[in-house]
N, CA, C and O atoms as CSV, one atom per row, in Angstrom:
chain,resi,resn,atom,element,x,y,z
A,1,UNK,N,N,-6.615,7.788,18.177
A,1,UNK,CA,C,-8.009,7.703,17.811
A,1,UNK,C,C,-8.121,7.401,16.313
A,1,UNK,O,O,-7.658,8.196,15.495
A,2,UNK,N,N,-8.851,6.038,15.864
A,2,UNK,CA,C,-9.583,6.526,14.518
A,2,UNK,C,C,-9.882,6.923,14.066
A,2,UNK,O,O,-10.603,7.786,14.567
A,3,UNK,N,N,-9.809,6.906,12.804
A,3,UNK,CA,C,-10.748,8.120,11.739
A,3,UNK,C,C,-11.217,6.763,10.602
A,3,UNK,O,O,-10.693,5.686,10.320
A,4,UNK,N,N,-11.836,7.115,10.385
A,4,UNK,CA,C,-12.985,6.612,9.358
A,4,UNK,C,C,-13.475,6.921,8.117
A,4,UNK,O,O,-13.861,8.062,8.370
A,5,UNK,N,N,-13.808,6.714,6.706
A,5,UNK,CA,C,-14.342,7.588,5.442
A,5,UNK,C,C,-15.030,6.429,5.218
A,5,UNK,O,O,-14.580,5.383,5.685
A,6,UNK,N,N,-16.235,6.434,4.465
A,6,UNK,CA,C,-17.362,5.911,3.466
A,6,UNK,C,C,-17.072,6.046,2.442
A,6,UNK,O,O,-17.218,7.265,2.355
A,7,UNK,N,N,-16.558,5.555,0.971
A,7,UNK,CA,C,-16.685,5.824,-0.053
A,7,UNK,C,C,-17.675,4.743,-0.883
A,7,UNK,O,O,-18.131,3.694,-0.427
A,8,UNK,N,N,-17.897,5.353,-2.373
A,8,UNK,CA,C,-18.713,4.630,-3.389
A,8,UNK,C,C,-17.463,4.332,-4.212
A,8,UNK,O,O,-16.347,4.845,-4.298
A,9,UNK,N,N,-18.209,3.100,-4.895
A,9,UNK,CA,C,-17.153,2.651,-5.875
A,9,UNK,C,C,-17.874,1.984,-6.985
A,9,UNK,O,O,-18.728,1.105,-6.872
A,10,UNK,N,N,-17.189,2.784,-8.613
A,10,UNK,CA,C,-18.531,1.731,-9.262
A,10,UNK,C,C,-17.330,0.673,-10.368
A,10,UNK,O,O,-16.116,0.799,-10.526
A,11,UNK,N,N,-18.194,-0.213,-10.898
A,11,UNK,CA,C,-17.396,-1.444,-11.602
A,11,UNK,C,C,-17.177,-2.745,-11.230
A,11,UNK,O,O,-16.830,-3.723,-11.893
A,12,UNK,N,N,-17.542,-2.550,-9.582
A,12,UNK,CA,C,-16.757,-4.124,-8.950
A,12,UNK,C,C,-17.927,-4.930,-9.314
A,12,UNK,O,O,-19.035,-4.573,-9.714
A,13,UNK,N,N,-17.353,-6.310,-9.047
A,13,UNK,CA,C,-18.542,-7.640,-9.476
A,13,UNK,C,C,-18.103,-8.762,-8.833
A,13,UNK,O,O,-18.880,-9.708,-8.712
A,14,UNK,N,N,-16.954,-8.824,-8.384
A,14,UNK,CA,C,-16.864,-9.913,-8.369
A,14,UNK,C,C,-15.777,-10.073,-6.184
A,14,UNK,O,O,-15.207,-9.242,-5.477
A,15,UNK,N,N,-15.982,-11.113,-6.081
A,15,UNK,CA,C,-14.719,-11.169,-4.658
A,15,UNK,C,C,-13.142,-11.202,-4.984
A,15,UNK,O,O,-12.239,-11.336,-4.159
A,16,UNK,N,N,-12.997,-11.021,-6.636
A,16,UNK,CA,C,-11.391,-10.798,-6.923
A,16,UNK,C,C,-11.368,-8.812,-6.830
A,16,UNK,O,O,-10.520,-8.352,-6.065
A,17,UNK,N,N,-12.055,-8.038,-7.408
A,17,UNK,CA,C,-12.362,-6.975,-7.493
A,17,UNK,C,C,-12.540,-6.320,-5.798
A,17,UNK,O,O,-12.368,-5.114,-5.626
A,18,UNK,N,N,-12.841,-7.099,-4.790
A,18,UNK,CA,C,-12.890,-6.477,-3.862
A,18,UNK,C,C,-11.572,-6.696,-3.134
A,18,UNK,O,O,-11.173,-6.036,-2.174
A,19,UNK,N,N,-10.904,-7.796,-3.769
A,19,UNK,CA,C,-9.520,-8.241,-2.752
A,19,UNK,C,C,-8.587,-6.930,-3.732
A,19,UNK,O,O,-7.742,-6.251,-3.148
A,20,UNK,N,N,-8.784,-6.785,-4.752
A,20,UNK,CA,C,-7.977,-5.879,-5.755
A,20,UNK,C,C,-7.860,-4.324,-4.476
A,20,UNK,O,O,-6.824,-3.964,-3.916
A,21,UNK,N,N,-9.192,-3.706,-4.329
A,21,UNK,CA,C,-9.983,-2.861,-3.739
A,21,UNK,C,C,-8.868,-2.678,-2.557
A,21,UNK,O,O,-7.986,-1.875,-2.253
A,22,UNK,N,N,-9.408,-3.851,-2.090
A,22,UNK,CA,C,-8.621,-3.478,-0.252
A,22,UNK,C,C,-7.178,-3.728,-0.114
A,22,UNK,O,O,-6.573,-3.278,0.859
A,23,UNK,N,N,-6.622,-4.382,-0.977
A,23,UNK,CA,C,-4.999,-4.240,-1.374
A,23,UNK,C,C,-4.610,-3.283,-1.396
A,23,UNK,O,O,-3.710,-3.008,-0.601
A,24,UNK,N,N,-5.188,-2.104,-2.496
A,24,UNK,CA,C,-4.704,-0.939,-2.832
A,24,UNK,C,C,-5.336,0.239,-1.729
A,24,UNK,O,O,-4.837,1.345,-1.525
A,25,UNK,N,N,-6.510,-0.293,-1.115
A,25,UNK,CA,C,-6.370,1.037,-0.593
A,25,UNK,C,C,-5.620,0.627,1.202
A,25,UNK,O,O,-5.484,1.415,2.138
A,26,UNK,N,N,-5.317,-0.621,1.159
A,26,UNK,CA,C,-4.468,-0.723,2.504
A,26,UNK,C,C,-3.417,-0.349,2.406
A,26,UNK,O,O,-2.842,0.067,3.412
A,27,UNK,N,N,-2.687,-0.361,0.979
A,27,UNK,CA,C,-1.450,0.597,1.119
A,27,UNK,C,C,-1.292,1.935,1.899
A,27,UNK,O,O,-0.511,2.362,2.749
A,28,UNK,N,N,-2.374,2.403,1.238
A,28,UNK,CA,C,-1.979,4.044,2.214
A,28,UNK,C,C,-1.620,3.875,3.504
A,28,UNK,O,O,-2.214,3.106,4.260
A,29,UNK,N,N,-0.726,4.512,3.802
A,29,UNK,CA,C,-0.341,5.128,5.163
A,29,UNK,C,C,-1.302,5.154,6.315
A,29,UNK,O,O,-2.252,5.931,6.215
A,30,UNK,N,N,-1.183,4.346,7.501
A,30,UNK,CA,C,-2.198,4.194,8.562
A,30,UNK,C,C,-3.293,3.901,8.408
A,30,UNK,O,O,-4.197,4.006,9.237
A,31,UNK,N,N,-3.395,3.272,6.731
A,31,UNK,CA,C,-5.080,1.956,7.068
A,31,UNK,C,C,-4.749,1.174,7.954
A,31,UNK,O,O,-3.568,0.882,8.143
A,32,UNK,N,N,-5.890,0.613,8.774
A,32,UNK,CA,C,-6.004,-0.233,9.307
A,32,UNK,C,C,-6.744,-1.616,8.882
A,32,UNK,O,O,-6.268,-2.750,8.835
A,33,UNK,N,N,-8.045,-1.169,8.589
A,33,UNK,CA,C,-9.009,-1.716,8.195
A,33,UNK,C,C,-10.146,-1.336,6.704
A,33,UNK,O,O,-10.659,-0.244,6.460
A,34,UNK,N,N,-10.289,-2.648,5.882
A,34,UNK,CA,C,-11.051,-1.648,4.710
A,34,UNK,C,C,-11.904,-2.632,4.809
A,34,UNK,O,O,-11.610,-3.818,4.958
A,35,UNK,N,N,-13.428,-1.976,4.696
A,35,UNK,CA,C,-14.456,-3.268,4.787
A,35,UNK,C,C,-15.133,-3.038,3.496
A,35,UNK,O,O,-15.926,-2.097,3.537
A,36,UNK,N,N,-15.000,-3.865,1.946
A,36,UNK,CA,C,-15.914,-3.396,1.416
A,36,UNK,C,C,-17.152,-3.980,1.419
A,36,UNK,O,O,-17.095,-4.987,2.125
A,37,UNK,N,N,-18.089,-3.841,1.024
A,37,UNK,CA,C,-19.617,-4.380,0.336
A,37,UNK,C,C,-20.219,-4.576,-0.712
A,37,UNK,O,O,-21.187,-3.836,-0.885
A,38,UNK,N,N,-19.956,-5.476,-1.665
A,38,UNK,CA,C,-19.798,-5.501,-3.089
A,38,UNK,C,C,-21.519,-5.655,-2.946
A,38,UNK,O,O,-22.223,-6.173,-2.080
A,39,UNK,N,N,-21.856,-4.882,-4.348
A,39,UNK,CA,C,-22.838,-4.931,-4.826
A,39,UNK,C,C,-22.628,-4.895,-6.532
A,39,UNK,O,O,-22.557,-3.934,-7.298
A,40,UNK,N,N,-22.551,-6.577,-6.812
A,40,UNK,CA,C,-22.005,-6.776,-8.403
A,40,UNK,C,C,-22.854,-5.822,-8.962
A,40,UNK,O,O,-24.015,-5.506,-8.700
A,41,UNK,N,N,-22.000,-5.403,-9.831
A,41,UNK,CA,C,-22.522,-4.765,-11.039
A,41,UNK,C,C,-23.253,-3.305,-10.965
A,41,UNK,O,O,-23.488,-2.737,-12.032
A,42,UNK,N,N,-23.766,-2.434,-9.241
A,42,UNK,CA,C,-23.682,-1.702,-9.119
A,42,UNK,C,C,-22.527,-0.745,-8.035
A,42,UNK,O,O,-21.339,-0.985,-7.823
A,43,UNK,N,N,-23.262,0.217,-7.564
A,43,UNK,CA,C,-22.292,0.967,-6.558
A,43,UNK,C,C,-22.180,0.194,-5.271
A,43,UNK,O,O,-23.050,0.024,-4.417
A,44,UNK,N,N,-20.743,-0.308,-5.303
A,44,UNK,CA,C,-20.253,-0.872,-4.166
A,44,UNK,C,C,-19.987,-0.044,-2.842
A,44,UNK,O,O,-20.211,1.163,-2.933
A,45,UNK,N,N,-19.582,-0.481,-1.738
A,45,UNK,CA,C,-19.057,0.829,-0.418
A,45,UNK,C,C,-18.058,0.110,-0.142
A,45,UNK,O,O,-18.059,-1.085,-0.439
A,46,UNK,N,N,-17.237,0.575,0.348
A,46,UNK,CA,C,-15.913,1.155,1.148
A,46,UNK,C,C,-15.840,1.074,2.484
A,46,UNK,O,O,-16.845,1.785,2.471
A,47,UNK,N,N,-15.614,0.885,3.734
A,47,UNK,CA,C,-15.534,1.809,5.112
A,47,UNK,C,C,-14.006,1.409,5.088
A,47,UNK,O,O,-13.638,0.238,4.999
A,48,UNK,N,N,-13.135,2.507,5.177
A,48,UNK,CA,C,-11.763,2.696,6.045
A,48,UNK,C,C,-11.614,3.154,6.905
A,48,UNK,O,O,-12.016,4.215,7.383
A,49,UNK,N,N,-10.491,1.770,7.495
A,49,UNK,CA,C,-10.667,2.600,8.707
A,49,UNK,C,C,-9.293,3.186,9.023
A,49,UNK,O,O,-8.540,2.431,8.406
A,50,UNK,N,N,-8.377,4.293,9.761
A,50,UNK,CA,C,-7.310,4.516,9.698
A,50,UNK,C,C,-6.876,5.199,11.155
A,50,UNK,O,O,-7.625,5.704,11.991
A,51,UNK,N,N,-5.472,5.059,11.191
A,51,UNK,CA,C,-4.863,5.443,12.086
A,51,UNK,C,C,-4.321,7.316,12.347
A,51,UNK,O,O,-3.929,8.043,13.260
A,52,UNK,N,N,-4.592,7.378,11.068
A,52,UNK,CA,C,-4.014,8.862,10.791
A,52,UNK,C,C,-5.226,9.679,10.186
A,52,UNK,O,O,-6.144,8.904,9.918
A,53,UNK,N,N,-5.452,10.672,9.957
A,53,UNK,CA,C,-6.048,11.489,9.252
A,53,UNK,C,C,-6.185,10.862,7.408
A,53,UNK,O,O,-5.213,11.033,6.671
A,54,UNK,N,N,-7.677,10.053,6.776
A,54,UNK,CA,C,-6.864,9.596,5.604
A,54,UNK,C,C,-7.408,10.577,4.292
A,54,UNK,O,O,-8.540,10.920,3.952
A,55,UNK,N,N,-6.366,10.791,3.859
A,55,UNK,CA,C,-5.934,11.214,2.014
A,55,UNK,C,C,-6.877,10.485,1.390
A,55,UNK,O,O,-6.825,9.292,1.091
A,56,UNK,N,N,-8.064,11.553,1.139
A,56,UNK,CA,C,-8.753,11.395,0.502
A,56,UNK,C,C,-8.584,10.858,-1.462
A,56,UNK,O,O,-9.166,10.010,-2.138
A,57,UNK,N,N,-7.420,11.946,-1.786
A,57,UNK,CA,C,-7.313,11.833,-2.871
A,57,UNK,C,C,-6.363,10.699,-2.837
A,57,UNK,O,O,-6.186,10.333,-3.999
A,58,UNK,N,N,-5.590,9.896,-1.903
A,58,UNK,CA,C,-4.916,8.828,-2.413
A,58,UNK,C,C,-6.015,7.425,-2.410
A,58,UNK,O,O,-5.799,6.378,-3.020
A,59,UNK,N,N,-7.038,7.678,-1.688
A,59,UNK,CA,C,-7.898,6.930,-1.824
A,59,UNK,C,C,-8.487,6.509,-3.282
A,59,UNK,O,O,-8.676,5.355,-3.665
A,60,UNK,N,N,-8.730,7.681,-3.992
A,60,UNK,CA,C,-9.592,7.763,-5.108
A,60,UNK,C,C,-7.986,7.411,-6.305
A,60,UNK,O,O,-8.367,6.815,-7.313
A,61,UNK,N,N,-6.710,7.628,-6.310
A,61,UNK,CA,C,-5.845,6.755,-6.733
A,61,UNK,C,C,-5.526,5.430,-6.271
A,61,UNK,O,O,-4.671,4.875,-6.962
A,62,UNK,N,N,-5.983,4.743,-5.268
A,62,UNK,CA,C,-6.017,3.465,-5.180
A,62,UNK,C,C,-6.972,2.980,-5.845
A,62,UNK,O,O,-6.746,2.140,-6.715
A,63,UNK,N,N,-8.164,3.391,-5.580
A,63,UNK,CA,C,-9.303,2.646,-6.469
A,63,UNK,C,C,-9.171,2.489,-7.529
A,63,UNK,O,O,-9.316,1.383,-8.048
A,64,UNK,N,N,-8.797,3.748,-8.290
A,64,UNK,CA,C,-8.304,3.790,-9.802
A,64,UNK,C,C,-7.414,2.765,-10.396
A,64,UNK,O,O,-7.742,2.142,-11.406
A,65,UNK,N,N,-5.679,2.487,-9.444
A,65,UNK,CA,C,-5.283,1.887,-9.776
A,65,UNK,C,C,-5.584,0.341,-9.742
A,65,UNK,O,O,-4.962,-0.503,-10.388
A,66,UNK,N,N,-6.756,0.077,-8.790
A,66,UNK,CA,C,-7.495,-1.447,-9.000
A,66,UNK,C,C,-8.106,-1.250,-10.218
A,66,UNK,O,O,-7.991,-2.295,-10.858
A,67,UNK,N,N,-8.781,-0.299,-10.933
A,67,UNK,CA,C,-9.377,-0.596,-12.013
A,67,UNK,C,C,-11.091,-0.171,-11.685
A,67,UNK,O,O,-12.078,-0.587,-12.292
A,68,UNK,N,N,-11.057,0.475,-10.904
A,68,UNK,CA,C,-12.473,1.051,-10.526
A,68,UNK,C,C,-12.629,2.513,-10.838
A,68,UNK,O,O,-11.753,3.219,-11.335
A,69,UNK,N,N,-14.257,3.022,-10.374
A,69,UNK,CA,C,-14.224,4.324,-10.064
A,69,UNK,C,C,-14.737,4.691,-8.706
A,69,UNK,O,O,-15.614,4.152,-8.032
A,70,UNK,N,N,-13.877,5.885,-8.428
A,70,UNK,CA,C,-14.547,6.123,-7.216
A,70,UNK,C,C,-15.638,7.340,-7.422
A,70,UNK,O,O,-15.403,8.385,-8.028
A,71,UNK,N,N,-16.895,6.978,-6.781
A,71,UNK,CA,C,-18.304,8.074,-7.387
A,71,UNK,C,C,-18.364,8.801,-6.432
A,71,UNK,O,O,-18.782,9.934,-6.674
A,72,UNK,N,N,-17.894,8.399,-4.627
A,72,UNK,CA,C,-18.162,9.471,-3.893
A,72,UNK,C,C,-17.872,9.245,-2.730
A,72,UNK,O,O,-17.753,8.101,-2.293
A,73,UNK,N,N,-17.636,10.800,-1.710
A,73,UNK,CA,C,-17.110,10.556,-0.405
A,73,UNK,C,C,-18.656,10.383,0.472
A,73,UNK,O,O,-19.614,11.095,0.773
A,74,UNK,N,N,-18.395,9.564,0.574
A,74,UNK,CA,C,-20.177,9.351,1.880
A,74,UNK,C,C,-19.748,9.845,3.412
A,74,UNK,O,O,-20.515,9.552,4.329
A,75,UNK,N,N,-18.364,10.692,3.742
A,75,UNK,CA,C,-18.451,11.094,5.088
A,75,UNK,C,C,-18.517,10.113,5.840
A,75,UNK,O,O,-18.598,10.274,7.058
């Protein structure tokens, strides 16, 4: 069964920033799927989707290491 998280993300602008985005957070362990929704210049979203239970906090170190912030878990 899937599992799923919503996150916010602020900084992105552009469709290089979102390929950055879903690179890093497809690394983690049992992504499957990352859909983001850029909204230049404000708070972007996230949906992951995963195979395993996902690590929240490696989430919020992927984003980071693209060069973003992550503002929040939307459940």
């Amino acid at each position: 069964m899937s599992e799923s998280l919503k996150v916010s993300i602020d900084g992105m602008t552009c469709g290089h920033c979102v390929a950055s985005v879903t690179e890093e957070i497809s690394s983690i362990e049992g992504v499957e799927k990352v859909d983001v929704n850029l909204n230049a210049g404000g708070i972007s979203t996230a949906t992951i989707t995963s195979s395993k239970p996902i690590d929240e906090t490696a989430v919020g170190e992927a984003v980071a290491e693209a060069g973003y912030t992550l503002v929040s878990n939307n459940g």
